[in-house]
Tab-separated table of C-alpha atoms in Angstrom:
chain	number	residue	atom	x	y	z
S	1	UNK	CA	7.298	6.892	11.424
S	2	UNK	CA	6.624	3.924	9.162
S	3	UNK	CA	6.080	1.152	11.185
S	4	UNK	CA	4.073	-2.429	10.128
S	5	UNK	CA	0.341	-1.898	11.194
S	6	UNK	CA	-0.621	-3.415	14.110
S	7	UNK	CA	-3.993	-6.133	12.858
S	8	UNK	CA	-6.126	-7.246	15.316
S	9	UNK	CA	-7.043	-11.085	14.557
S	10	UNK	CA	-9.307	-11.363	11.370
S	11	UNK	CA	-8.704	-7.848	10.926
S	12	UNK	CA	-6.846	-7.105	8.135
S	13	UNK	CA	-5.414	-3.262	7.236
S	14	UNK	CA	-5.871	-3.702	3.310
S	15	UNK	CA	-5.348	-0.516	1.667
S	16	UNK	CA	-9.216	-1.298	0.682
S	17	UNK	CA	-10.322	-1.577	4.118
S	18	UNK	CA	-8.915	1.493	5.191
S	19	UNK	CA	-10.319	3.382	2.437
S	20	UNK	CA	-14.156	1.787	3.076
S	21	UNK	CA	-13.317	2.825	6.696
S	22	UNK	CA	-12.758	6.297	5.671
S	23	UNK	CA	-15.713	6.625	3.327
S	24	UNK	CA	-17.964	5.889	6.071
S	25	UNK	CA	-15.843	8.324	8.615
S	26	UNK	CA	-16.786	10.584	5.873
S	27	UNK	CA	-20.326	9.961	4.791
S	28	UNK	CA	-18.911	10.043	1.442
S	29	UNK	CA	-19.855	7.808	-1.648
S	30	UNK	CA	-17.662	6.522	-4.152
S	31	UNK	CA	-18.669	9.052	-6.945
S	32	UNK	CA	-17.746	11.871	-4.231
S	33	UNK	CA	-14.324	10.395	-3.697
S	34	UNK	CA	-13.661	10.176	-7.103
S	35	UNK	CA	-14.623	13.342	-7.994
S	36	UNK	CA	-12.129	14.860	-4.714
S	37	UNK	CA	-9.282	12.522	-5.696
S	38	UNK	CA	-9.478	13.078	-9.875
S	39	UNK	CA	-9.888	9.239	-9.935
S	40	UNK	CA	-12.066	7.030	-12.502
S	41	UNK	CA	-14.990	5.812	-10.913
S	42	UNK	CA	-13.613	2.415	-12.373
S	43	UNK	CA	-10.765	2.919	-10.455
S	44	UNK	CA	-12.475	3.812	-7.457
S	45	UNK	CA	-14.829	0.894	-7.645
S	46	UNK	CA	-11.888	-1.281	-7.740
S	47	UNK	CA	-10.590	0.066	-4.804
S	48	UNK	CA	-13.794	-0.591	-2.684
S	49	UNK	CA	-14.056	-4.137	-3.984
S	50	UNK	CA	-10.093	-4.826	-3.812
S	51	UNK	CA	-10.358	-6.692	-7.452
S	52	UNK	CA	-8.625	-5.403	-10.380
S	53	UNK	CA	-11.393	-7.078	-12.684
S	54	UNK	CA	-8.854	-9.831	-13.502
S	55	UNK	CA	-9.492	-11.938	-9.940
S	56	UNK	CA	-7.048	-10.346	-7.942
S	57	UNK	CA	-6.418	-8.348	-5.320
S	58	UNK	CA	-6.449	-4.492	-6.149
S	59	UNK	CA	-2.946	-3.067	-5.996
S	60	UNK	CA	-3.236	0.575	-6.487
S	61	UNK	CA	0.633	3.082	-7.514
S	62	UNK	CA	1.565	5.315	-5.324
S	63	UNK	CA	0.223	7.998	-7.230
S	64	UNK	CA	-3.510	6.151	-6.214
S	65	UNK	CA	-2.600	5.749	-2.776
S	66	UNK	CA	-1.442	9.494	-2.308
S	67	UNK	CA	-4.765	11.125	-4.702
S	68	UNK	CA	-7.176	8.992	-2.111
S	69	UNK	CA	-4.998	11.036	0.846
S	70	UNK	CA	-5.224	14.333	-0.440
S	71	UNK	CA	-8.657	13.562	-1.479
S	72	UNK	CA	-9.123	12.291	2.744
S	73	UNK	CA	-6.904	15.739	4.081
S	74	UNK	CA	-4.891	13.061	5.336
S	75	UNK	CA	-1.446	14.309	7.341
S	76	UNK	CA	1.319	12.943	6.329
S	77	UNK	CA	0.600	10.029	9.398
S	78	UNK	CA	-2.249	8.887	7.694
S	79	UNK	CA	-0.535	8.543	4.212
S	80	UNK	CA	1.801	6.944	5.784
S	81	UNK	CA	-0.374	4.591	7.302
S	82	UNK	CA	-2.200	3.724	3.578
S	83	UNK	CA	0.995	3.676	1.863
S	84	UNK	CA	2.255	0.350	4.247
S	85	UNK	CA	-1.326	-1.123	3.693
S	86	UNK	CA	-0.609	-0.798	-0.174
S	87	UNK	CA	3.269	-1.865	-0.117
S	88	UNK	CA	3.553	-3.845	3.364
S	89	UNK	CA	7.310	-4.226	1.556
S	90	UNK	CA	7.788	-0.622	2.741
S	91	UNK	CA	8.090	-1.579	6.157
S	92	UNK	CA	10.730	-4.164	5.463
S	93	UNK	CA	12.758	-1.695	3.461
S	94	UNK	CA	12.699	0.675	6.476
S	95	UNK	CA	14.262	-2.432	9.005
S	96	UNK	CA	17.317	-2.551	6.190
S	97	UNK	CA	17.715	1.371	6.558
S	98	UNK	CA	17.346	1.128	10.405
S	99	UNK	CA	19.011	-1.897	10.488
S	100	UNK	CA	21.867	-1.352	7.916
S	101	UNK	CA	21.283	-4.363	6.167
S	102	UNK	CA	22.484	-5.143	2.748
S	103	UNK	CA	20.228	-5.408	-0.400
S	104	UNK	CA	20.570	-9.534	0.027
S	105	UNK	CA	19.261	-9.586	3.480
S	106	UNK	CA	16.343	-7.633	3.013
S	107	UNK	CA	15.160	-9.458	0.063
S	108	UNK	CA	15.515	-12.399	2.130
S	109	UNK	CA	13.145	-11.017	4.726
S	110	UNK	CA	10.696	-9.800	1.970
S	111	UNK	CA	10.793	-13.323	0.537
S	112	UNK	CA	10.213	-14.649	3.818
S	113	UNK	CA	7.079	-12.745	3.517
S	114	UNK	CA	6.013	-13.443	0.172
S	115	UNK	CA	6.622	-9.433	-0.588
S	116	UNK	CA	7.789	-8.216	-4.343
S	117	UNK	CA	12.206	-8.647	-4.015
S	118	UNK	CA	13.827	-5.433	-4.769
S	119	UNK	CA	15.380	-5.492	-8.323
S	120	UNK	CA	18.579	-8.070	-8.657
S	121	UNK	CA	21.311	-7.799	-11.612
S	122	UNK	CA	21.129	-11.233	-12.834
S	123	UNK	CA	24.329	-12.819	-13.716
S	124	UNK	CA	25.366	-14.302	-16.933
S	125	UNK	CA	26.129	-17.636	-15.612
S	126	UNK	CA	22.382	-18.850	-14.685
């Protein structure tokens, strides 16, 4: 089940984190994980340092996030578990399925979070 990660104070679940935590599980190296996961090293070494090159933090697709996994022989828990470090909105969006909440109430709750808002129509009047 996708639930928000549980952090432990001044620990934070980045996607990054968890990956440098599973390296070392491992004993693997960067060049090893992107040979297993068909990944750049480039895009691999911007994983481990959570920069995109351009000063911010590293925000890897889906496609990224589930390579790395298969790349781990992660179950389906631990995907899980990296996909809601990549897109903490994910865990919102399951509250307004559990919830029943409307498309307006969960974007106010990811706003409240500073999370990406689900698409709007925008209306011709603004």
């Amino acid at each position: 089940a996708l639930q928000q990660p549980r952090q432990s104070p001044g620990q934070t679940e980045t996607f990054s984190n968890l990956v440098r935590g599973l390296l070392q599980e491992k004993g693997w190296n960067a060049a090893f994980l992107a040979k297993e996961s068909n990944l750049s090293k480039t895009t691999v070494s911007r994983i481990l340092r959570d920069s995109n090159d351009k000063g911010r933090t590293y925000q890897p697709t889906a496609n990224i996030v589930t390579a790395v996994c298969l790349a781990f022989k992660l179950d389906t828990a631990g995907w899980d578990k990296l996909l809601l470090a990549a897109f903490p909105q994910m865990a919102i969006w399951r509250e307004g399925f559990q919830e029943h909440l409307s498309v307006h109430d969960v974007n106010g709750r990811l706003y409240e979070q500073g999370l990406p808002l689900l698409e709007m129509r925008m209306t011709s009047k603004q």
